[in-house]
């Protein structure tokens, strides 16, 4: 798979994202749903403290970003441990919409990220935030620890650098 250049629009023409709530035990969460997809999108990333609730998709190309977060195919999966990497756009929708990484720069060390993946919930505690050059692939390297790495472009409306948030499984 190619590394994302973020050249594609976030939502494909004719698609929109709406949000509805679901309950999972004692947790009620908002789940994004593409209007062109009748079933609820179960896989999503929630960073509640900064109003992020993004659908997550596994795909072979960066066109996956048209739908939401892209669980990068050359990295691990939450159920396997290691470094799970999710790319996402930061623009197109602004708060109060929660389906992009618009507010990712507001994430703080210690914040919680919850990845709902294949009917399981994986909680991560943010351990690091940093800005790297687009050519710095070190943030995607494999890990013996179970971590989640979330990546988007920064500053807003540019592809100049990458904002990276890393969390450890708790």
Coordinates of N, CA, C and O in Angstrom, one line a residue:
X1 N 0.8 -1.2 0.0 CA 0.0 0.0 0.0 C 0.9 1.2 0.0 O 2.0 1.2 0.6
X2 N 0.4 2.3 -0.7 CA 1.2 3.5 -0.7 C 0.9 4.3 0.5 O -0.2 4.3 1.1
X3 N 1.9 5.2 0.9 CA 1.6 6.1 2.0 C 0.7 7.2 1.5 O 0.7 7.6 0.4
X4 N -0.2 7.6 2.4 CA -1.2 8.6 1.9 C -0.6 10.0 1.6 O 0.3 10.4 2.4
X5 N -1.0 10.5 0.5 CA -0.6 11.9 0.2 C -1.7 12.9 0.5 O -1.5 14.1 0.5
X6 N -2.9 12.4 0.9 CA -4.0 13.2 1.3 C -4.5 14.0 0.2 O -4.9 15.2 0.4
X7 N -4.4 13.5 -1.1 CA -4.9 14.3 -2.2 C -6.4 14.1 -2.5 O -7.0 14.8 -3.3
X8 N -7.0 13.1 -1.9 CA -8.4 12.8 -2.1 C -9.3 13.5 -1.2 O -8.9 13.8 0.0
X9 N -10.6 13.8 -1.6 CA -11.5 14.5 -0.7 C -11.9 13.5 0.4 O -11.8 12.3 0.2
X10 N -12.3 14.0 1.6 CA -12.6 13.1 2.7 C -13.9 12.3 2.4 O -13.9 11.1 2.7
X11 N -14.9 12.8 1.8 CA -16.1 12.1 1.5 C -16.3 12.1 0.0 O -16.1 13.1 -0.7
X12 N -16.6 10.9 -0.5 CA -16.8 10.8 -2.0 C -18.0 11.5 -2.4 O -18.9 11.8 -1.6
X13 N -18.1 12.0 -3.6 CA -19.3 12.7 -4.1 C -20.6 11.9 -3.8 O -20.6 10.7 -4.0
X14 N -21.5 12.6 -3.3 CA -22.8 12.0 -3.0 C -22.9 11.3 -1.7 O -23.9 10.8 -1.3
X15 N -21.8 11.3 -0.9 CA -21.8 10.7 0.4 C -21.8 11.7 1.4 O -21.3 12.8 1.3
X16 N -22.4 11.4 2.6 CA -22.4 12.3 3.7 C -22.3 11.4 4.9 O -22.6 10.2 4.8
X17 N -21.9 11.9 6.0 CA -21.8 11.1 7.2 C -22.8 11.7 8.2 O -22.8 12.9 8.5
X18 N -23.6 10.8 8.8 CA -24.5 11.2 9.8 C -24.1 10.4 11.1 O -23.3 9.5 11.0
X19 N -24.7 10.7 12.2 CA -24.3 10.1 13.4 C -25.5 9.7 14.2 O -26.5 10.4 14.2
X20 N -25.5 8.4 14.8 CA -26.5 8.0 15.6 C -25.9 7.3 16.8 O -24.7 7.0 16.8
X21 N -26.7 7.1 17.9 CA -26.1 6.6 19.1 C -26.4 5.1 19.2 O -27.4 4.6 18.7
X22 N -25.5 4.4 19.8 CA -25.7 3.0 20.1 C -25.2 2.7 21.6 O -24.4 3.5 22.1
X23 N -25.7 1.7 22.2 CA -25.3 1.4 23.5 C -24.6 0.1 23.5 O -24.9 -0.9 22.9
X24 N -23.5 0.1 24.3 CA -22.7 -1.1 24.5 C -22.4 -1.3 25.9 O -21.6 -0.6 26.5
X25 N -23.2 -2.1 26.6 CA -23.1 -2.2 28.1 C -23.6 -0.9 28.7 O -24.6 -0.4 28.4
X26 N -22.7 -0.4 29.5 CA -23.1 0.9 30.2 C -22.6 2.1 29.4 O -22.8 3.2 29.7
X27 N -21.9 1.9 28.2 CA -21.4 2.9 27.4 C -22.3 3.2 26.2 O -22.7 2.4 25.5
X28 N -22.7 4.5 26.1 CA -23.5 5.0 25.0 C -22.5 5.8 24.2 O -21.9 6.7 24.7
X29 N -22.4 5.6 22.9 CA -21.5 6.3 22.0 C -22.2 6.7 20.7 O -23.2 6.1 20.3
X30 N -21.7 7.8 20.1 CA -22.2 8.2 18.8 C -21.4 7.4 17.7 O -20.2 7.4 17.8
X31 N -22.1 6.8 16.8 CA -21.4 6.0 15.7 C -21.7 6.7 14.4 O -22.8 6.9 14.0
X32 N -20.6 7.0 13.7 CA -20.8 7.6 12.3 C -21.3 6.5 11.4 O -20.9 5.4 11.4
X33 N -22.1 7.0 10.4 CA -22.7 6.1 9.4 C -22.7 6.8 8.1 O -23.1 7.9 8.0
X34 N -22.1 6.2 7.1 CA -22.2 6.8 5.7 C -23.6 6.7 5.3 O -24.2 5.6 5.4
X35 N -24.2 7.7 4.7 CA -25.5 7.7 4.3 C -25.7 6.7 3.2 O -26.8 6.2 3.0
X36 N -24.7 6.4 2.4 CA -24.8 5.4 1.3 C -24.7 4.0 1.8 O -24.8 3.0 1.1
X37 N -24.4 3.8 3.1 CA -24.3 2.4 3.7 C -25.4 2.3 4.7 O -25.5 3.0 5.7
X38 N -26.4 1.3 4.5 CA -27.5 1.2 5.4 C -27.2 0.7 6.8 O -27.8 1.1 7.8
X39 N -26.2 -0.1 6.9 CA -25.8 -0.7 8.2 C -24.9 0.3 9.0 O -24.2 1.0 8.4
X40 N -25.0 0.2 10.3 CA -24.1 1.1 11.1 C -22.6 0.6 10.9 O -22.3 -0.5 10.7
X41 N -21.8 1.6 11.0 CA -20.3 1.3 10.9 C -19.9 1.0 12.3 O -20.0 1.8 13.2
X42 N -19.4 -0.2 12.5 CA -19.1 -0.7 13.9 C -17.7 -0.3 14.2 O -17.4 -0.1 15.4
X43 N -16.8 -0.2 13.3 CA -15.4 0.1 13.6 C -15.2 1.6 13.6 O -15.4 2.2 12.6
X44 N -14.8 2.1 14.7 CA -14.5 3.5 14.8 C -13.6 3.9 16.0 O -13.4 3.1 16.9
X45 N -13.0 5.1 15.9 CA -12.1 5.6 16.9 C -12.8 6.8 17.6 O -13.2 7.7 17.0
X46 N -12.8 6.7 18.9 CA -13.3 7.8 19.7 C -12.2 8.3 20.6 O -11.6 7.6 21.4
X47 N -12.1 9.6 20.5 CA -11.2 10.4 21.5 C -12.2 11.5 22.0 O -12.3 12.6 21.5
X48 N -12.9 11.1 23.1 CA -14.0 11.9 23.6 C -13.6 13.2 24.0 O -14.3 14.2 23.8
X49 N -12.4 13.3 24.7 CA -11.9 14.6 25.2 C -11.8 15.7 24.2 O -11.8 16.9 24.6
X50 N -11.6 15.4 22.9 CA -11.4 16.4 21.9 C -12.5 16.2 20.8 O -12.3 16.7 19.6
X51 N -13.6 15.6 21.0 CA -14.7 15.4 20.1 C -14.3 14.8 18.8 O -14.7 15.3 17.7
X52 N -13.7 13.6 18.9 CA -13.3 12.9 17.7 C -14.1 11.5 17.8 O -14.0 10.8 18.8
X53 N -14.8 11.2 16.7 CA -15.6 9.9 16.6 C -15.6 9.6 15.1 O -16.5 10.0 14.4
X54 N -14.5 8.9 14.7 CA -14.3 8.7 13.3 C -14.4 7.3 12.9 O -13.9 6.4 13.6
X55 N -15.2 7.0 11.8 CA -15.3 5.6 11.4 C -13.9 5.2 10.9 O -13.1 6.0 10.4
X56 N -13.6 3.9 11.0 CA -12.3 3.3 10.7 C -12.5 2.2 9.7 O -13.3 1.3 9.9
X57 N -11.7 2.2 8.6 CA -11.8 1.2 7.6 C -10.4 0.6 7.2 O -9.4 1.3 7.3
X58 N -10.4 -0.7 6.9 CA -9.2 -1.3 6.4 C -9.3 -1.3 4.9 O -10.3 -1.6 4.3
X59 N -8.2 -0.8 4.2 CA -8.3 -0.8 2.8 C -6.9 -0.8 2.2 O -5.9 -0.7 2.9
X60 N -6.8 -1.1 0.9 CA -5.5 -1.3 0.3 C -4.9 0.0 -0.3 O -3.7 0.0 -0.5
X61 N -5.7 1.0 -0.4 CA -5.1 2.3 -1.0 C -5.6 3.5 -0.2 O -6.5 3.4 0.6
X62 N -5.0 4.6 -0.4 CA -5.3 5.8 0.3 C -6.7 6.3 0.0 O -7.3 7.2 0.7
X63 N -7.4 5.7 -1.0 CA -8.8 6.1 -1.3 C -9.7 5.7 -0.1 O -10.8 6.3 0.0
X64 N -9.2 4.9 0.7 CA -10.0 4.5 1.9 C -10.2 5.7 2.8 O -11.2 5.8 3.5
X65 N -9.3 6.7 2.7 CA -9.5 8.0 3.4 C -10.8 8.7 3.0 O -11.3 9.6 3.7
X66 N -11.4 8.4 1.9 CA -12.6 9.0 1.4 C -13.8 8.6 2.4 O -14.8 9.3 2.5
X67 N -13.6 7.5 3.1 CA -14.7 7.1 4.0 C -14.5 7.5 5.5 O -15.4 7.5 6.2
X68 N -13.2 7.7 5.9 CA -12.9 8.0 7.3 C -11.5 7.6 7.6 O -10.6 7.7 6.7
X69 N -11.2 7.1 8.8 CA -9.9 6.7 9.2 C -9.5 5.5 8.4 O -10.3 4.6 8.1
X70 N -8.2 5.4 8.1 CA -7.6 4.3 7.3 C -6.7 3.5 8.2 O -5.6 4.0 8.6
X71 N -7.1 2.3 8.6 CA -6.2 1.4 9.3 C -5.2 0.9 8.3 O -5.5 0.1 7.4
X72 N -4.0 1.4 8.4 CA -3.0 1.2 7.4 C -2.6 -0.3 7.3 O -2.3 -1.0 8.3
X73 N -2.7 -0.9 6.1 CA -2.6 -2.3 5.9 C -1.2 -2.9 6.2 O -1.2 -4.1 6.4
X74 N -0.2 -2.2 6.2 CA 1.1 -2.7 6.5 C 1.5 -2.7 8.0 O 2.7 -2.9 8.3
X75 N 0.5 -2.4 8.8 CA 0.8 -2.3 10.2 C -0.1 -3.4 10.9 O -0.9 -4.1 10.3
X76 N 0.0 -3.5 12.2 CA -0.7 -4.5 13.0 C -2.2 -4.2 13.1 O -2.6 -3.1 12.7
X77 N -2.9 -5.0 13.8 CA -4.3 -4.9 14.1 C -4.4 -4.9 15.6 O -3.6 -5.6 16.3
X78 N -5.4 -4.3 16.2 CA -5.5 -4.2 17.7 C -5.5 -5.6 18.3 O -4.9 -5.8 19.3
X79 N -6.2 -6.6 17.7 CA -6.3 -7.9 18.3 C -5.0 -8.7 18.2 O -4.8 -9.7 18.9
X80 N -4.0 -8.2 17.4 CA -2.7 -8.9 17.3 C -1.6 -8.2 18.1 O -0.5 -8.8 18.2
X81 N -1.9 -7.1 18.7 CA -0.8 -6.4 19.4 C 0.0 -5.6 18.5 O -0.3 -5.5 17.3
X82 N 1.1 -5.1 18.9 CA 2.0 -4.3 18.0 C 1.5 -2.9 17.8 O 0.7 -2.4 18.6
X83 N 2.0 -2.3 16.7 CA 1.7 -1.0 16.4 C 0.5 -0.9 15.3 O 0.7 -1.2 14.2
X84 N -0.6 -0.5 15.8 CA -1.8 -0.3 14.9 C -1.8 1.2 14.5 O -1.8 2.1 15.3
X85 N -1.7 1.5 13.1 CA -1.6 2.8 12.6 C -2.9 3.2 11.9 O -3.3 2.5 11.0
X86 N -3.4 4.4 12.3 CA -4.6 4.9 11.6 C -4.3 6.3 11.1 O -3.9 7.2 11.8
X87 N -4.5 6.5 9.8 CA -4.4 7.8 9.1 C -5.8 8.4 9.0 O -6.7 7.7 8.8
X88 N -5.8 9.7 9.0 CA -7.1 10.4 8.8 C -7.0 11.8 8.4 O -5.9 12.4 8.7
X89 N -8.0 12.3 7.7 CA -8.0 13.7 7.3 C -8.3 14.6 8.5 O -9.0 14.2 9.4
X90 N -7.9 15.8 8.4 CA -8.1 16.8 9.5 C -9.1 17.9 9.1 O -9.5 18.7 9.9
X91 N -9.4 17.9 7.8 CA -10.2 19.0 7.3 C -11.5 18.6 6.8 O -11.9 17.4 7.0
X92 N -12.2 19.4 6.1 CA -13.5 19.1 5.4 C -14.7 19.4 6.3 O -15.6 20.1 5.9
X93 N -14.6 18.9 7.5 CA -15.7 19.2 8.5 C -15.1 19.8 9.7 O -14.0 19.5 10.1
X94 N -15.8 20.7 10.3 CA -15.3 21.4 11.5 C -16.2 21.1 12.7 O -17.4 20.8 12.5
X95 N -15.7 21.3 13.9 CA -16.6 21.1 15.0 C -17.9 21.9 14.9 O -17.8 23.0 14.3
X96 N -19.0 21.4 15.3 CA -19.2 20.2 16.1 C -19.1 18.9 15.5 O -19.3 17.9 16.1
X97 N -18.9 18.8 14.1 CA -18.7 17.5 13.5 C -17.5 16.8 14.1 O -16.5 17.4 14.5
X98 N -17.6 15.5 14.3 CA -16.6 14.7 15.0 C -15.9 13.7 14.2 O -15.2 12.9 14.7
X99 N -16.2 13.7 12.9 CA -15.7 12.6 12.0 C -14.4 12.8 11.3 O -14.1 12.2 10.3
X100 N -13.6 13.8 11.8 CA -12.3 14.0 11.2 C -11.4 14.2 12.4 O -11.8 14.3 13.6
X101 N -10.1 14.4 12.1 CA -9.1 14.6 13.1 C -8.8 16.1 13.3 O -7.7 16.6 13.7
X102 N -9.8 17.0 13.1 CA -9.7 18.4 13.2 C -9.1 18.8 14.6 O -8.2 19.6 14.6
X103 N -9.5 18.2 15.6 CA -9.1 18.6 17.0 C -7.9 17.7 17.5 O -7.6 17.8 18.7
X104 N -7.3 16.9 16.6 CA -6.3 16.0 17.1 C -5.1 16.8 17.8 O -4.5 16.2 18.7
X105 N -4.9 18.0 17.4 CA -3.8 18.8 18.1 C -4.1 19.2 19.5 O -3.2 19.6 20.2
X106 N -5.3 18.9 19.9 CA -5.7 19.2 21.3 C -5.6 18.0 22.2 O -5.8 18.2 23.4
X107 N -5.2 16.9 21.7 CA -5.1 15.7 22.5 C -3.9 15.9 23.5 O -2.8 16.4 23.1
X108 N -4.0 15.5 24.7 CA -2.9 15.6 25.7 C -2.5 14.3 26.2 O -3.2 13.3 26.1
X109 N -1.2 14.2 26.7 CA -0.7 13.0 27.3 C -1.6 12.6 28.4 O -2.1 13.5 29.2
X110 N -2.0 11.4 28.5 CA -2.9 10.8 29.5 C -4.4 10.7 29.0 O -5.2 10.0 29.6
X111 N -4.7 11.4 27.9 CA -6.1 11.2 27.3 C -6.3 9.8 26.9 O -5.4 9.1 26.6
X112 N -7.6 9.4 26.8 CA -7.9 8.1 26.4 C -8.4 8.1 25.0 O -9.2 8.9 24.6
X113 N -8.0 7.1 24.2 CA -8.5 6.8 22.9 C -9.1 5.4 22.9 O -8.5 4.5 23.4
X114 N -10.3 5.3 22.3 CA -11.0 4.0 22.3 C -11.2 3.6 20.9 O -11.8 4.3 20.1
X115 N -10.7 2.5 20.5 CA -10.8 1.9 19.2 C -11.8 0.8 19.2 O -11.6 -0.2 19.9
X116 N -13.0 0.9 18.6 CA -13.9 -0.2 18.5 C -13.6 -0.9 17.2 O -13.7 -0.3 16.1
X117 N -13.2 -2.1 17.3 CA -12.7 -2.9 16.1 C -13.2 -4.3 16.2 O -12.9 -5.0 17.2
X118 N -13.9 -4.7 15.2 CA -14.4 -6.1 15.1 C -15.1 -6.6 16.3 O -14.8 -7.6 16.9
X119 N -16.0 -5.7 16.8 CA -16.9 -6.0 17.9 C -16.1 -6.1 19.3 O -16.7 -6.6 20.2
X120 N -15.0 -5.5 19.3 CA -14.2 -5.4 20.6 C -13.8 -4.0 20.8 O -13.7 -3.2 19.9
X121 N -13.6 -3.6 22.1 CA -13.2 -2.3 22.5 C -11.7 -2.3 23.0 O -11.4 -3.1 23.8
X122 N -10.9 -1.5 22.4 CA -9.5 -1.4 22.8 C -9.3 0.0 23.3 O -9.4 1.0 22.6
X123 N -8.8 0.1 24.6 CA -8.6 1.4 25.2 C -7.1 1.7 25.2 O -6.3 0.8 25.7
X124 N -6.7 2.9 24.8 CA -5.3 3.3 24.8 C -5.2 4.6 25.6 O -6.0 5.5 25.5
X125 N -4.1 4.7 26.3 CA -3.8 6.0 27.0 C -2.7 6.7 26.2 O -1.6 6.1 26.0
X126 N -2.9 8.0 25.9 CA -1.9 8.7 25.1 C -0.6 8.9 25.9 O -0.6 9.4 27.0
X127 N 0.5 8.4 25.3 CA 1.8 8.5 25.9 C 2.7 9.5 25.2 O 3.7 9.9 25.8
X128 N 2.4 9.9 24.0 CA 3.2 10.8 23.2 C 2.5 11.5 22.1 O 1.6 10.9 21.5
X129 N 2.8 12.8 21.9 CA 2.3 13.5 20.7 C 3.6 14.2 20.1 O 4.4 14.6 20.9
X130 N 3.6 14.2 18.8 CA 4.8 14.9 18.2 C 4.4 15.2 16.7 O 3.4 14.8 16.2
X131 N 5.2 16.1 16.2 CA 5.1 16.5 14.8 C 6.4 16.0 14.1 O 7.5 16.1 14.5
X132 N 6.1 15.3 12.9 CA 7.2 14.7 12.1 C 7.1 15.2 10.7 O 6.1 15.6 10.3
X133 N 8.2 15.0 10.0 CA 8.2 15.2 8.5 C 7.4 14.1 7.8 O 7.4 13.0 8.3
X134 N 6.8 14.4 6.7 CA 6.1 13.3 5.9 C 7.0 12.1 5.6 O 6.5 11.0 5.4
X135 N 8.3 12.3 5.5 CA 9.2 11.2 5.1 C 9.6 10.4 6.3 O 10.2 9.4 6.1
X136 N 9.2 10.8 7.5 CA 9.6 10.1 8.7 C 8.6 8.9 9.0 O 7.5 9.1 9.4
X137 N 9.1 7.7 8.6 CA 8.2 6.5 8.7 C 8.5 5.8 10.0 O 7.9 4.7 10.2
X138 N 9.3 6.3 10.9 CA 9.7 5.6 12.1 C 8.4 5.4 13.0 O 8.4 4.5 13.8
X139 N 7.4 6.3 12.9 CA 6.2 6.2 13.7 C 5.3 5.0 13.3 O 4.4 4.7 14.0
X140 N 5.7 4.4 12.2 CA 4.9 3.3 11.7 C 5.6 1.9 11.9 O 5.1 0.9 11.6
X141 N 6.8 2.0 12.5 CA 7.5 0.7 12.7 C 6.8 -0.2 13.7 O 6.0 0.2 14.5
X142 N 7.1 -1.5 13.5 CA 6.5 -2.5 14.4 C 6.9 -2.3 15.8 O 8.0 -1.6 16.1
X143 N 6.2 -2.8 16.8 CA 6.4 -2.6 18.2 C 6.1 -3.9 18.9 O 5.2 -4.6 18.5
X144 N 6.9 -4.2 19.9 CA 6.6 -5.4 20.8 C 5.4 -5.0 21.7 O 4.8 -5.9 22.3
X145 N 5.2 -3.8 21.9 CA 4.0 -3.3 22.8 C 2.8 -3.1 22.0 O 2.9 -2.8 20.8
X146 N 1.6 -3.2 22.6 CA 0.4 -2.9 21.9 C 0.2 -1.4 22.0 O -0.2 -0.8 23.0
X147 N 0.3 -0.7 20.8 CA 0.2 0.7 20.7 C -0.7 1.1 19.6 O -0.9 0.3 18.6
X148 N -1.3 2.3 19.7 CA -2.1 2.8 18.6 C -1.4 4.1 18.2 O -1.2 5.0 19.0
X149 N -1.2 4.3 16.9 CA -0.6 5.5 16.4 C -1.6 6.1 15.4 O -2.0 5.5 14.5
X150 N -1.9 7.4 15.7 CA -2.9 8.1 14.9 C -2.1 9.2 14.2 O -1.4 10.0 14.9
X151 N -2.3 9.4 12.9 CA -1.5 10.3 12.1 C -2.5 11.2 11.2 O -3.4 10.6 10.6
X152 N -2.2 12.5 11.2 CA -2.9 13.4 10.3 C -1.9 14.5 9.8 O -0.8 14.6 10.4
X153 N -2.3 15.3 8.9 CA -1.5 16.4 8.4 C -1.6 17.5 9.4 O -2.6 17.8 10.0
X154 N -0.5 18.3 9.4 CA -0.5 19.6 10.2 C 0.5 20.5 9.5 O 1.4 20.1 8.8
X155 N 0.3 21.8 9.7 CA -0.9 22.5 10.2 C -2.1 22.3 9.4 O -2.0 21.8 8.3
X156 N -3.2 22.7 9.9 CA -4.5 22.6 9.2 C -4.4 23.1 7.8 O -3.7 24.1 7.5
X157 N -5.0 22.4 6.9 CA -5.2 22.8 5.5 C -3.8 22.7 4.7 O -3.7 23.3 3.6
X158 N -2.8 22.0 5.3 CA -1.6 21.8 4.6 C -1.2 20.3 4.7 O -1.8 19.6 5.5
X159 N -0.2 19.9 3.9 CA 0.3 18.5 4.0 C 1.8 18.7 4.4 O 2.6 17.8 4.1
X160 N 2.2 19.8 5.0 CA 3.6 20.1 5.3 C 4.2 19.1 6.2 O 5.3 18.7 6.0
X161 N 3.5 18.7 7.3 CA 4.1 17.8 8.3 C 3.0 16.9 8.8 O 1.9 17.0 8.3
X162 N 3.4 16.0 9.7 CA 2.4 15.0 10.2 C 2.3 15.2 11.7 O 3.3 15.3 12.4
X163 N 1.1 15.3 12.2 CA 0.8 15.3 13.6 C 0.6 13.8 14.0 O -0.2 13.1 13.4
X164 N 1.3 13.3 15.0 CA 1.3 11.9 15.4 C 0.9 11.9 16.9 O 1.5 12.5 17.8
X165 N -0.1 11.0 17.2 CA -0.5 10.8 18.6 C -0.4 9.3 18.8 O -0.9 8.5 18.1
X166 N 0.4 8.9 19.9 CA 0.6 7.5 20.2 C 0.1 7.2 21.6 O 0.3 7.9 22.5
X167 N -0.6 6.0 21.6 CA -1.2 5.6 22.9 C -0.9 4.1 23.2 O -0.7 3.3 22.2
X168 N -0.7 3.8 24.4 CA -0.4 2.4 24.9 C -1.7 1.8 25.3 O -2.5 2.4 26.0
X169 N -1.9 0.5 25.0 CA -3.1 -0.3 25.4 C -3.2 -0.3 26.9 O -2.2 -0.6 27.6
X170 N -4.3 -0.1 27.5 CA -4.6 -0.2 28.9 C -5.6 -1.2 29.2 O -6.3 -1.6 28.4

